[in-house]
């Protein structure tokens, strides 16, 4: 995670078939987690958070509905039925014992996003 920014729908632009956002004079492609995992979007109004992540020179903005907090985690493997789910690295238990949450595989999301961009361009 490089940075977290708050944004609005009015700041999002579309280039080709791709949503992008200008962050510090750099145009960054966006991925909405709700769309990446075929989930219904939450009704959050016009504002949302973008988690800017990077892998080598590639940058990606991951659009999320809200943020909770930051904590150190131990990623646990998933069962055989879902361990090969694209975009999911594993699961972890929350510190406050409120449950188990899935952990996003950022490298997989970046690779998928940039593969789609290359396919659209060719």
Coordinates of N, CA and C in Angstrom, one line a residue:
X1 N 0.9 -1.2 0.0 CA 0.0 0.0 0.0 C 0.9 1.2 0.0
X2 N 0.7 2.1 -1.0 CA 1.5 3.3 -1.1 C 0.8 4.5 -0.5
X3 N -0.5 4.5 -0.6 CA -1.3 5.7 -0.1 C -2.8 5.4 -0.1
X4 N -3.5 6.1 0.7 CA -5.0 6.0 0.7 C -5.5 7.4 0.5
X5 N -6.4 7.5 -0.5 CA -7.0 8.9 -0.8 C -8.5 8.7 -0.9
X6 N -9.1 9.8 -0.5 CA -10.6 9.9 -0.6 C -10.9 10.6 -1.9
X7 N -11.9 10.1 -2.6 CA -12.2 10.6 -3.9 C -13.7 10.7 -4.1
X8 N -14.1 11.2 -5.2 CA -15.6 11.3 -5.6 C -15.7 10.8 -7.0
X9 N -17.0 10.4 -7.3 CA -17.3 9.9 -8.7 C -16.9 11.0 -9.7
X10 N -17.1 12.3 -9.4 CA -16.8 13.4 -10.3 C -15.3 13.5 -10.7
X11 N -14.4 12.9 -9.9 CA -13.0 12.9 -10.2 C -12.5 11.7 -11.1
X12 N -13.4 10.7 -11.2 CA -13.1 9.6 -12.0 C -13.3 9.9 -13.5
X13 N -12.3 9.5 -14.3 CA -12.5 9.7 -15.8 C -12.4 8.3 -16.4
X14 N -12.9 8.2 -17.7 CA -12.8 7.0 -18.4 C -11.9 7.2 -19.6
X15 N -11.0 6.3 -19.8 CA -10.1 6.3 -21.0 C -10.3 5.0 -21.6
X16 N -10.8 5.0 -22.8 CA -11.1 3.7 -23.5 C -12.3 3.1 -22.7
X17 N -12.1 1.9 -22.2 CA -13.2 1.2 -21.4 C -12.7 1.2 -19.9
X18 N -11.7 2.0 -19.6 CA -11.1 1.9 -18.3 C -11.3 3.1 -17.4
X19 N -11.7 2.9 -16.1 CA -11.8 4.0 -15.2 C -10.4 4.3 -14.7
X20 N -10.1 5.6 -14.6 CA -8.8 6.1 -14.1 C -9.0 7.3 -13.2
X21 N -8.0 7.6 -12.4 CA -8.1 8.7 -11.5 C -6.7 9.3 -11.5
X22 N -6.7 10.7 -11.5 CA -5.4 11.4 -11.4 C -5.0 11.5 -9.9
X23 N -3.8 10.9 -9.6 CA -3.3 11.0 -8.3 C -1.9 11.5 -8.4
X24 N -1.7 12.7 -7.8 CA -0.3 13.4 -7.9 C 0.2 13.4 -9.3
X25 N -0.6 13.9 -10.2 CA -0.3 14.1 -11.6 C 0.1 12.9 -12.3
X26 N -0.4 11.7 -11.8 CA -0.2 10.4 -12.5 C -1.6 9.9 -12.7
X27 N -1.8 9.3 -13.9 CA -3.1 8.7 -14.2 C -3.0 7.2 -13.8
X28 N -3.9 6.8 -12.9 CA -3.8 5.5 -12.3 C -5.1 4.8 -12.6
X29 N -5.0 3.5 -13.2 CA -6.2 2.7 -13.5 C -6.9 2.3 -12.2
X30 N -8.2 2.2 -12.2 CA -9.0 1.8 -11.0 C -9.6 0.5 -11.1
X31 N -9.7 -0.2 -10.0 CA -10.4 -1.5 -9.9 C -11.3 -1.4 -8.7
X32 N -12.6 -1.6 -9.0 CA -13.6 -1.6 -7.9 C -13.7 -3.0 -7.4
X33 N -13.5 -3.2 -6.1 CA -13.5 -4.6 -5.5 C -14.9 -5.2 -5.7
X34 N -15.9 -4.4 -5.7 CA -17.3 -5.0 -5.9 C -17.4 -5.6 -7.3
X35 N -16.8 -4.9 -8.3 CA -16.8 -5.5 -9.6 C -15.9 -6.6 -9.8
X36 N -14.7 -6.5 -9.2 CA -13.7 -7.6 -9.4 C -14.2 -8.9 -8.8
X37 N -15.0 -8.9 -7.8 CA -15.5 -10.1 -7.2 C -17.0 -10.3 -7.4
X38 N -17.5 -9.6 -8.4 CA -18.9 -9.8 -8.8 C -19.9 -9.6 -7.6
X39 N -19.7 -8.5 -6.8 CA -20.5 -8.3 -5.7 C -21.4 -7.0 -5.9
X40 N -22.5 -6.9 -5.3 CA -23.3 -5.7 -5.5 C -22.5 -4.5 -4.8
X41 N -22.5 -3.3 -5.4 CA -21.8 -2.2 -4.8 C -22.6 -1.7 -3.6
X42 N -21.9 -1.3 -2.6 CA -22.5 -0.7 -1.4 C -23.0 0.7 -1.8
X43 N -24.1 1.1 -1.1 CA -24.6 2.5 -1.4 C -23.8 3.4 -0.4
X44 N -22.8 4.1 -0.9 CA -21.9 4.9 -0.1 C -22.1 6.4 -0.5
X45 N -22.9 6.7 -1.5 CA -23.0 8.0 -2.0 C -21.9 8.3 -3.0
X46 N -21.5 9.6 -3.1 CA -20.6 10.0 -4.1 C -19.1 9.7 -3.7
X47 N -18.8 9.7 -2.5 CA -17.4 9.6 -2.0 C -17.0 8.1 -1.7
X48 N -15.8 7.8 -1.9 CA -15.2 6.5 -1.7 C -13.7 6.7 -1.4
X49 N -13.1 5.6 -1.1 CA -11.6 5.5 -0.8 C -10.9 4.8 -1.9
X50 N -9.7 5.2 -2.3 CA -8.9 4.6 -3.2 C -7.6 4.2 -2.5
X51 N -7.3 2.9 -2.5 CA -6.1 2.4 -1.9 C -5.1 2.3 -3.1
X52 N -4.1 3.1 -3.1 CA -3.1 3.1 -4.2 C -2.0 2.0 -3.8
X53 N -1.9 1.0 -4.7 CA -0.9 0.0 -4.5 C 0.0 -0.1 -5.7
X54 N 1.2 -0.7 -5.5 CA 2.1 -0.7 -6.5 C 2.9 -2.0 -6.5
X55 N 3.3 -2.4 -7.7 CA 4.1 -3.6 -7.9 C 5.1 -3.2 -9.0
X56 N 6.4 -3.1 -8.7 CA 7.4 -2.6 -9.6 C 7.0 -1.2 -10.0
X57 N 6.9 -0.9 -11.3 CA 6.5 0.4 -11.7 C 5.0 0.6 -11.9
X58 N 4.3 -0.5 -11.8 CA 2.8 -0.5 -12.0 C 2.1 0.0 -10.8
X59 N 1.1 0.9 -11.0 CA 0.3 1.4 -9.9 C -1.1 1.1 -10.2
X60 N -1.9 0.9 -9.2 CA -3.3 0.6 -9.3 C -4.1 1.2 -8.2
X61 N -5.2 1.7 -8.4 CA -6.1 2.3 -7.4 C -7.2 1.3 -7.1
X62 N -7.3 0.8 -5.9 CA -8.3 -0.2 -5.6 C -9.4 0.6 -4.9
X63 N -10.6 0.6 -5.5 CA -11.7 1.4 -4.9 C -12.5 0.5 -3.9
X64 N -12.6 1.1 -2.7 CA -13.3 0.3 -1.6 C -14.4 1.2 -1.1
X65 N -15.4 0.6 -0.5 CA -16.6 1.3 0.1 C -16.2 2.1 1.3
X66 N -15.4 1.5 2.2 CA -15.0 2.1 3.4 C -13.8 1.5 4.0
X67 N -13.2 2.2 5.0 CA -12.0 1.7 5.7 C -12.4 1.4 7.1
X68 N -11.7 0.4 7.7 CA -12.0 0.1 9.1 C -10.8 0.6 10.0
X69 N -9.7 -0.1 9.9 CA -8.5 0.3 10.7 C -7.3 -0.5 10.1
X70 N -6.2 -0.3 10.7 CA -5.0 -1.0 10.3 C -4.5 -1.9 11.4
X71 N -4.1 -3.1 11.0 CA -3.6 -4.1 11.9 C -2.6 -5.0 11.3
X72 N -1.7 -5.6 12.0 CA -0.8 -6.6 11.5 C -1.6 -7.9 11.5
X73 N -1.4 -8.7 10.5 CA -2.2 -9.9 10.4 C -1.3 -11.1 10.0
X74 N -1.8 -12.3 10.3 CA -1.2 -13.5 9.8 C -2.2 -14.1 8.8
X75 N -1.7 -14.3 7.6 CA -2.6 -14.8 6.5 C -2.6 -16.3 6.6
X76 N -3.8 -16.9 6.7 CA -4.0 -18.3 6.8 C -4.5 -18.9 5.5
X77 N -4.1 -20.0 5.1 CA -4.5 -20.6 3.9 C -6.0 -21.0 3.9
X78 N -6.6 -20.9 2.8 CA -8.0 -21.3 2.7 C -8.2 -22.8 2.4
X79 N -9.4 -23.2 2.6 CA -9.7 -24.7 2.3 C -9.5 -24.9 0.8
X80 N -9.4 -26.2 0.5 CA -9.2 -26.6 -0.9 C -10.3 -26.1 -1.9
X81 N -11.5 -25.9 -1.4 CA -12.6 -25.5 -2.3 C -12.4 -24.1 -2.8
X82 N -11.7 -23.2 -2.0 CA -11.6 -21.8 -2.5 C -10.2 -21.3 -2.5
X83 N -9.2 -22.2 -2.3 CA -7.8 -21.7 -2.2 C -7.3 -21.1 -3.5
X84 N -7.8 -21.5 -4.6 CA -7.4 -21.0 -5.9 C -8.3 -19.9 -6.5
X85 N -9.0 -19.2 -5.6 CA -9.8 -18.1 -6.0 C -9.0 -16.9 -6.4
X86 N -9.1 -16.5 -7.7 CA -8.3 -15.3 -8.1 C -8.6 -14.1 -7.3
X87 N -7.5 -13.4 -6.9 CA -7.7 -12.2 -6.1 C -7.7 -12.3 -4.6
X88 N -7.7 -13.6 -4.1 CA -7.8 -13.8 -2.7 C -6.5 -14.5 -2.3
X89 N -5.8 -13.9 -1.3 CA -4.5 -14.5 -0.8 C -4.7 -15.5 0.3
X90 N -5.8 -15.3 1.1 CA -6.1 -16.2 2.2 C -7.1 -15.5 3.1
X91 N -7.0 -15.8 4.4 CA -8.0 -15.2 5.4 C -7.2 -14.9 6.6
X92 N -7.8 -14.1 7.5 CA -7.2 -13.7 8.8 C -8.3 -13.5 9.7
X93 N -8.0 -13.6 11.0 CA -9.0 -13.3 12.1 C -8.7 -11.8 12.5
X94 N -9.8 -11.1 12.7 CA -9.7 -9.7 13.2 C -9.3 -9.7 14.6
X95 N -8.5 -8.6 15.0 CA -8.0 -8.5 16.4 C -9.1 -8.5 17.4
X96 N -10.2 -7.9 17.1 CA -11.3 -7.8 18.1 C -12.2 -9.1 18.1
X97 N -11.8 -10.1 17.5 CA -12.5 -11.4 17.5 C -13.9 -11.3 16.9
X98 N -14.1 -10.3 16.0 CA -15.4 -10.2 15.4 C -15.6 -11.1 14.2
X99 N -14.6 -11.9 13.8 CA -14.8 -12.8 12.7 C -13.5 -12.9 11.9
X100 N -13.7 -13.6 10.8 CA -12.7 -13.9 9.8 C -13.0 -13.1 8.6
X101 N -11.9 -12.5 8.0 CA -12.1 -11.8 6.7 C -11.1 -12.3 5.7
X102 N -11.5 -12.2 4.4 CA -10.6 -12.6 3.3 C -9.5 -11.5 3.1
X103 N -8.4 -11.9 2.7 CA -7.3 -11.0 2.4 C -7.1 -10.9 0.9
X104 N -7.1 -9.7 0.4 CA -7.0 -9.5 -1.1 C -5.5 -9.8 -1.5
X105 N -5.4 -10.4 -2.7 CA -4.1 -10.7 -3.3 C -3.8 -9.5 -4.3
X106 N -3.1 -8.5 -3.8 CA -2.9 -7.3 -4.5 C -2.1 -7.6 -5.8
X107 N -1.1 -8.5 -5.8 CA -0.3 -8.8 -7.0 C -1.3 -9.4 -8.1
X108 N -2.2 -10.2 -7.7 CA -3.1 -10.8 -8.7 C -4.0 -9.7 -9.3
X109 N -4.5 -8.8 -8.4 CA -5.4 -7.7 -8.9 C -4.6 -6.8 -9.9
X110 N -3.4 -6.5 -9.6 CA -2.6 -5.7 -10.5 C -2.3 -6.4 -11.8
X111 N -1.9 -7.6 -11.7 CA -1.6 -8.4 -13.0 C -2.9 -8.5 -13.8
X112 N -4.0 -8.8 -13.2 CA -5.3 -8.9 -13.9 C -5.7 -7.6 -14.6
X113 N -5.5 -6.5 -13.8 CA -5.9 -5.2 -14.3 C -5.0 -4.8 -15.5
X114 N -3.7 -5.0 -15.4 CA -2.8 -4.6 -16.5 C -3.0 -5.6 -17.7
X115 N -3.3 -6.8 -17.5 CA -3.6 -7.8 -18.6 C -4.8 -7.3 -19.4
X116 N -5.9 -6.8 -18.7 CA -7.1 -6.3 -19.3 C -6.8 -5.1 -20.2
X117 N -5.9 -4.2 -19.6 CA -5.5 -3.0 -20.3 C -4.8 -3.3 -21.6
X118 N -3.9 -4.3 -21.6 CA -3.2 -4.7 -22.8 C -4.1 -5.3 -23.8
X119 N -5.1 -6.1 -23.4 CA -6.0 -6.7 -24.3 C -6.9 -5.6 -25.0
X120 N -7.3 -4.6 -24.2 CA -8.1 -3.5 -24.8 C -7.3 -2.7 -25.8
X121 N -6.0 -2.5 -25.6 CA -5.2 -1.7 -26.4 C -4.9 -2.4 -27.7
X122 N -4.9 -3.8 -27.8 CA -4.5 -4.5 -29.0 C -5.7 -4.8 -29.8

